[in-house]
Tab-separated table of C-alpha atoms and ligand atoms in Angstrom:
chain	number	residue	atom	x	y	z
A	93	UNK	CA	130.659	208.254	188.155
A	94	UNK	CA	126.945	208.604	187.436
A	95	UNK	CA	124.329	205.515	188.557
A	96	UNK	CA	124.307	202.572	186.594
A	97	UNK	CA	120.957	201.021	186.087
A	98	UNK	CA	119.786	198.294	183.922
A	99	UNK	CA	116.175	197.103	183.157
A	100	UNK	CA	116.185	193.442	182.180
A	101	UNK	CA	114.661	190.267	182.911
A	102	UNK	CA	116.683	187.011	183.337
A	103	UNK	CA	117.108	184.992	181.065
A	104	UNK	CA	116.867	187.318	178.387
A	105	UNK	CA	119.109	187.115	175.252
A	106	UNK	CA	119.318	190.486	174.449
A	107	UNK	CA	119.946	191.594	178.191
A	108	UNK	CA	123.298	189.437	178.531
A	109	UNK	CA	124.691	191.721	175.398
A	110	UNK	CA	124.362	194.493	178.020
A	111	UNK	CA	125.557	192.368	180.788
A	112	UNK	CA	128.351	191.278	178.791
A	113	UNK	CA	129.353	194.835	177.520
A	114	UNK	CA	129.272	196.487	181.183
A	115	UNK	CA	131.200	193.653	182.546
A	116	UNK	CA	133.784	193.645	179.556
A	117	UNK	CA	134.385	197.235	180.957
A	118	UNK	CA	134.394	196.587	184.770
A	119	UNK	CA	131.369	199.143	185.144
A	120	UNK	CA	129.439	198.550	188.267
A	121	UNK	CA	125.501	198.870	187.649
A	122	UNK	CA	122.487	197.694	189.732
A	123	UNK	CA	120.181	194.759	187.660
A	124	UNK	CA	116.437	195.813	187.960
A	125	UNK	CA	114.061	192.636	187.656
A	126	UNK	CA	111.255	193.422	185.364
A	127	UNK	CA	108.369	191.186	184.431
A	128	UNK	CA	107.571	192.003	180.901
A	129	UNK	CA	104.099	190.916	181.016
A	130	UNK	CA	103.732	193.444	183.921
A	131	UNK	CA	105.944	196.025	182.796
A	132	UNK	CA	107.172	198.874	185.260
A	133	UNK	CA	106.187	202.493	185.315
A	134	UNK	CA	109.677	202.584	185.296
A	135	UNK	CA	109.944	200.764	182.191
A	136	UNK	CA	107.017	202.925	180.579
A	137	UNK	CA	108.292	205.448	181.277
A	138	UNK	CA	111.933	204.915	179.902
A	139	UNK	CA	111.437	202.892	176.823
A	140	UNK	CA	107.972	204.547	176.009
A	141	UNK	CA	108.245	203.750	172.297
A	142	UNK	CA	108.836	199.945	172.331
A	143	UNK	CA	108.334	198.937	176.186
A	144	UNK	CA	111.074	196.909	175.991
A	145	UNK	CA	114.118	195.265	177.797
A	146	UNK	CA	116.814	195.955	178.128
A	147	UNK	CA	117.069	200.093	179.115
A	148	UNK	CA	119.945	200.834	180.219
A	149	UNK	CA	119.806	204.143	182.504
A	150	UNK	CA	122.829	206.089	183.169
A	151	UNK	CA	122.793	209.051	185.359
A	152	UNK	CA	119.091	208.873	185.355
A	153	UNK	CA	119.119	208.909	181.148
A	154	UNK	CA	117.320	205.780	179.182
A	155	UNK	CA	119.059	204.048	176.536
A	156	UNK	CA	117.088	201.487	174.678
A	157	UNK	CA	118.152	198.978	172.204
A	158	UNK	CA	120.188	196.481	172.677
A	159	UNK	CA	123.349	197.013	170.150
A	160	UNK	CA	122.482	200.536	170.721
A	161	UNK	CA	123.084	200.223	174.339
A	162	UNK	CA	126.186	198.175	173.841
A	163	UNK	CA	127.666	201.224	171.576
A	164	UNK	CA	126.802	203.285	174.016
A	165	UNK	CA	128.553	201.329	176.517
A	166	UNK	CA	131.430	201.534	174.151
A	167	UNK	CA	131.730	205.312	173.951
A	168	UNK	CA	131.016	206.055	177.438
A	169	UNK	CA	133.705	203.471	179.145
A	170	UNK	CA	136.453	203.193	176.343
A	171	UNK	CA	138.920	200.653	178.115
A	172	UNK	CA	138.754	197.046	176.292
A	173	UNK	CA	137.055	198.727	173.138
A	174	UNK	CA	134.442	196.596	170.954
A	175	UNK	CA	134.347	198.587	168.155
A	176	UNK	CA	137.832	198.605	166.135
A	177	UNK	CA	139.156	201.837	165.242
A	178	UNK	CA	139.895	201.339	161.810
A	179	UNK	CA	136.638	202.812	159.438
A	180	UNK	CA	136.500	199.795	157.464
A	181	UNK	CA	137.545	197.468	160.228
A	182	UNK	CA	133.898	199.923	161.702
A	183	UNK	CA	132.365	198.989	159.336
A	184	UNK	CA	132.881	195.310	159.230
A	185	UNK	CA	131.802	194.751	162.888
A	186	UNK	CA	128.917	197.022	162.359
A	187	UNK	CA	127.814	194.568	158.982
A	188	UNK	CA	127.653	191.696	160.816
A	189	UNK	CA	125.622	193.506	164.150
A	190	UNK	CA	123.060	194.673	161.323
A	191	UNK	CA	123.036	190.723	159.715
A	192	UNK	CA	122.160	189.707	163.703
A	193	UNK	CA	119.586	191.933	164.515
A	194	UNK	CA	117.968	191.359	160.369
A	195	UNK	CA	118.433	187.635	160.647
A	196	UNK	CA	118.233	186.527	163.757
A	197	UNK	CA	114.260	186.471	164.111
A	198	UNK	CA	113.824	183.829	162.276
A	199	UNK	CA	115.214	182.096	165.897
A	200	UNK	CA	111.328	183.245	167.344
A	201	UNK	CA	109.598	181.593	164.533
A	202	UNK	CA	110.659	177.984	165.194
A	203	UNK	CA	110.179	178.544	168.965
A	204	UNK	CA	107.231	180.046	168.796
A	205	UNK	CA	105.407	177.833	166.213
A	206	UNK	CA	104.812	174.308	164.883
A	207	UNK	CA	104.022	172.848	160.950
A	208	UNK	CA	104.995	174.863	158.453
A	209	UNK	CA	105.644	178.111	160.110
A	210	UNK	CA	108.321	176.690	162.452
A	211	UNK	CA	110.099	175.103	159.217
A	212	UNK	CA	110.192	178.376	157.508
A	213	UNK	CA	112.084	179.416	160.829
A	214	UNK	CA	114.283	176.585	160.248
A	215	UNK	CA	115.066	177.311	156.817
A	216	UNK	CA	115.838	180.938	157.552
A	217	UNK	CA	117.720	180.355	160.328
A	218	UNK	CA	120.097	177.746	158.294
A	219	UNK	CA	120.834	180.524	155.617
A	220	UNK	CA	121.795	182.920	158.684
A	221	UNK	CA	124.248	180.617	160.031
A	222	UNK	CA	125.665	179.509	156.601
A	223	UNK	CA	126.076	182.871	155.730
A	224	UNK	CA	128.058	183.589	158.767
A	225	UNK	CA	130.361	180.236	158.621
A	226	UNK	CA	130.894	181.314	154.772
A	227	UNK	CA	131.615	185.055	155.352
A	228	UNK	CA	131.844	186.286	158.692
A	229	UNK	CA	134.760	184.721	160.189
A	230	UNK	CA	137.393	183.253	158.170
A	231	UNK	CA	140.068	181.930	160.537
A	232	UNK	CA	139.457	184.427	163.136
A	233	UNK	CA	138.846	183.362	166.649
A	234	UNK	CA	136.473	185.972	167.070
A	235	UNK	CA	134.583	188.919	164.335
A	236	UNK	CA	136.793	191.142	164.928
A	237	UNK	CA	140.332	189.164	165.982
A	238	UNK	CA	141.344	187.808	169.268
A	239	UNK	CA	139.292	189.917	171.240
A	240	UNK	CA	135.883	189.677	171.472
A	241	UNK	CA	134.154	192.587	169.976
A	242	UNK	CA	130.769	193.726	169.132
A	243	UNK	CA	129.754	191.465	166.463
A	244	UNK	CA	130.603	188.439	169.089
A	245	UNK	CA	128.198	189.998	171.264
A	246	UNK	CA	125.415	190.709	168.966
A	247	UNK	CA	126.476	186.665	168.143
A	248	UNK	CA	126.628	185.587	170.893
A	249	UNK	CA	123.421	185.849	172.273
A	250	UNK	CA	121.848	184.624	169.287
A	251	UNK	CA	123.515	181.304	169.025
A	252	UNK	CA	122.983	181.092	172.747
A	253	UNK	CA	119.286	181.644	171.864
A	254	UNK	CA	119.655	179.039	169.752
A	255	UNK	CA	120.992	176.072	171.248
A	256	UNK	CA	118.931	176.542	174.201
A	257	UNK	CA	115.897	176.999	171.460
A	258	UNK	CA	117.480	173.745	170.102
A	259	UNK	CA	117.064	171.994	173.380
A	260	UNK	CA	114.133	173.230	174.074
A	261	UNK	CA	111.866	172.485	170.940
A	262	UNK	CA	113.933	169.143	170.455
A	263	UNK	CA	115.812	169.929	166.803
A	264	UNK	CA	119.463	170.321	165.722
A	265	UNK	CA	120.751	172.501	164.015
A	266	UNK	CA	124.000	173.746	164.653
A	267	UNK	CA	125.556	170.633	163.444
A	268	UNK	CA	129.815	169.995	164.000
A	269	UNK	CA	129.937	168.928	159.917
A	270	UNK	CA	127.801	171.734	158.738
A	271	UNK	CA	129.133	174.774	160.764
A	272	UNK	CA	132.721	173.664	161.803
A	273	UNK	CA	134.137	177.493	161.933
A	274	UNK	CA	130.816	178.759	163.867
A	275	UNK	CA	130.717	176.244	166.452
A	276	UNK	CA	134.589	176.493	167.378
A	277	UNK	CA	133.890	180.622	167.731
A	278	UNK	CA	131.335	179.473	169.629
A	279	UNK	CA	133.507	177.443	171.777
A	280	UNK	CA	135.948	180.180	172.255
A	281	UNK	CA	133.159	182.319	172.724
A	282	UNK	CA	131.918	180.653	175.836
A	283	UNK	CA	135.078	180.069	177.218
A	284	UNK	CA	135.756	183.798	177.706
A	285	UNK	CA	135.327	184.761	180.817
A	286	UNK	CA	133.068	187.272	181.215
A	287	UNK	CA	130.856	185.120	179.332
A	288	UNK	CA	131.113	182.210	180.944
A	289	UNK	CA	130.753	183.664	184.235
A	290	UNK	CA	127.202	185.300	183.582
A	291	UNK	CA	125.703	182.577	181.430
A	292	UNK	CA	122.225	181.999	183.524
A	293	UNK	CA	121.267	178.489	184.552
A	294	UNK	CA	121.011	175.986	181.784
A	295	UNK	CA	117.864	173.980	182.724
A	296	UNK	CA	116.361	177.261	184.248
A	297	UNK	CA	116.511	179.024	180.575
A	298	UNK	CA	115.442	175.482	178.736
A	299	UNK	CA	112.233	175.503	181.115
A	300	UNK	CA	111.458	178.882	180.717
A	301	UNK	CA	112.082	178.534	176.752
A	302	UNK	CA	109.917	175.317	177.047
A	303	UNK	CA	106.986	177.092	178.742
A	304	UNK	CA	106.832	180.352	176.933
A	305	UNK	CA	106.566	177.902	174.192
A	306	UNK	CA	103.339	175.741	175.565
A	307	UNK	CA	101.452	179.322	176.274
A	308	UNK	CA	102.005	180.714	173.124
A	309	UNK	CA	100.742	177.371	171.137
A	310	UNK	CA	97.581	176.587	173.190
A	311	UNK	CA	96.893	180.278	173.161
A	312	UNK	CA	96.990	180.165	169.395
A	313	UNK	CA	95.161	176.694	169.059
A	314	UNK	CA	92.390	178.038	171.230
A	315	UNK	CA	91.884	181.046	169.088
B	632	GSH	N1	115.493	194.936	169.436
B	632	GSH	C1	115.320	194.895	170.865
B	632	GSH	C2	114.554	193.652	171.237
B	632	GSH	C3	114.277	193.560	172.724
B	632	GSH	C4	113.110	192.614	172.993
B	632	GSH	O1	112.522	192.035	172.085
B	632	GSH	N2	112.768	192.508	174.259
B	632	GSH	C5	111.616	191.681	174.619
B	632	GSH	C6	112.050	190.567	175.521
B	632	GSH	S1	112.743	189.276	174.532
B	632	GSH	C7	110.596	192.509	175.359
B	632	GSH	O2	110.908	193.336	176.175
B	632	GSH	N3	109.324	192.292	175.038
B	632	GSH	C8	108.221	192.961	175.647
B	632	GSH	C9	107.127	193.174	174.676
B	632	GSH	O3	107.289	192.883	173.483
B	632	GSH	O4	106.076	193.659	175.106
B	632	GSH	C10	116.701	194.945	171.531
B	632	GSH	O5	117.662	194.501	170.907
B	632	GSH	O6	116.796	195.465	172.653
């Protein structure tokens, strides 16, 4: 079996779909630290488009993206599939993995602002998590069934982002009477195993969250 490497930083949202993915298949891979305001040659030179984490590199070949990398993942190591088989079933899981990656910025513009910015961010993010308790999962336990799939990973670390985002900027909004479906996948969710075995520390990611935070808004108020 070819080398398993993967560029990330801890704790990065968009890394743990990776994390989640290879460990969801049992693949073995070595995590390479990067510090993304230092990037890597290596990073350069495999993601020399966006300079971004996560890469995955397999047999000394870059993937970038993270939903593509999770496909990939999904392709290359079949056992405990995340896509369905069935077309529409396909396309389904690959709706709602489009709806993340569209929707889910709006996450970044509360944490990274204040005033009326940051309540745009709100407002955004509200219709992205009403639209998924209306529409995306019925009485499912998870997207796709009672596995978790793709679309729970795409999810998943976007409501993770989000109640640590929550914590850290001091707002609620993932609220039990609002979002009842949503915040029992959520439960289920985290109570997977391979999820709730990775998870990085709690206060570790709040601090982190919490500083990034405080640089970005006295960079911008000294400007
Ligand atoms: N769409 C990308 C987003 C990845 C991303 O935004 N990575 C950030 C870390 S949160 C990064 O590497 N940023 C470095 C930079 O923007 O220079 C994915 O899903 O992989």
């Amino acid at each position: 079996m070819a080398e398993v490497k993967l560029l990330g930083q801890f704790p990065n949202p968009y890394v743990y779909r990776v994390i989640w993915a290879l460990k969801s298949k049992g693949v073995q891979y070595e995590f390479v630290e990067e510090d993304i305001t230092n990037k890597s040659p290596l990073l350069l030179k495999y993601n020399p488009v966006h300079k971004k984490i996560p890469v995955l590199v397999h047999g000394g070949k870059p993937v970038c993206e993270s939903m593509i990398i999770v496909q990939y993942i999904d392709e290359v190591w079949p056992q405990n599939p995340l896509l369905p088989s069935d077309p529409h079933e396909k396309s389904v899981a690959r709706f709602w993995v489009k709806f993340a990656e569209d929707e889910s910025p709006s996450i970044y513009k509360i944490l990274q602002n204040t005033g009326e910015a940051m309540e745009q961010g709100i407002k955004e993010t509200l219709e992205m998590l009403q639209a998924i308790e209306d529409h995306g999962l019925g009485d499912k336990k998870f997207f796709g069934g009672d596995q978790i799939g793709i679309a729970d990973l795409a999810f998943g670390s976007v409501i993770y982002g989000l109640v640590v985002v929550q914590e850290a900027v001091g707002i609620k909004l993932l609220e039990a009477h609002k979002f009842p479906r949503l915040l029992d996948w959520h439960k289920n969710f985290m109570q997977v195993p391979v999820i709730k075995e990775t998870l990085p520390d709690w206060d570790e990611t709040v601090a982190s969250l919490r500083a990034g935070r405080e640089a970005l808004l006295k960079a911008a108020a000294s400007q």
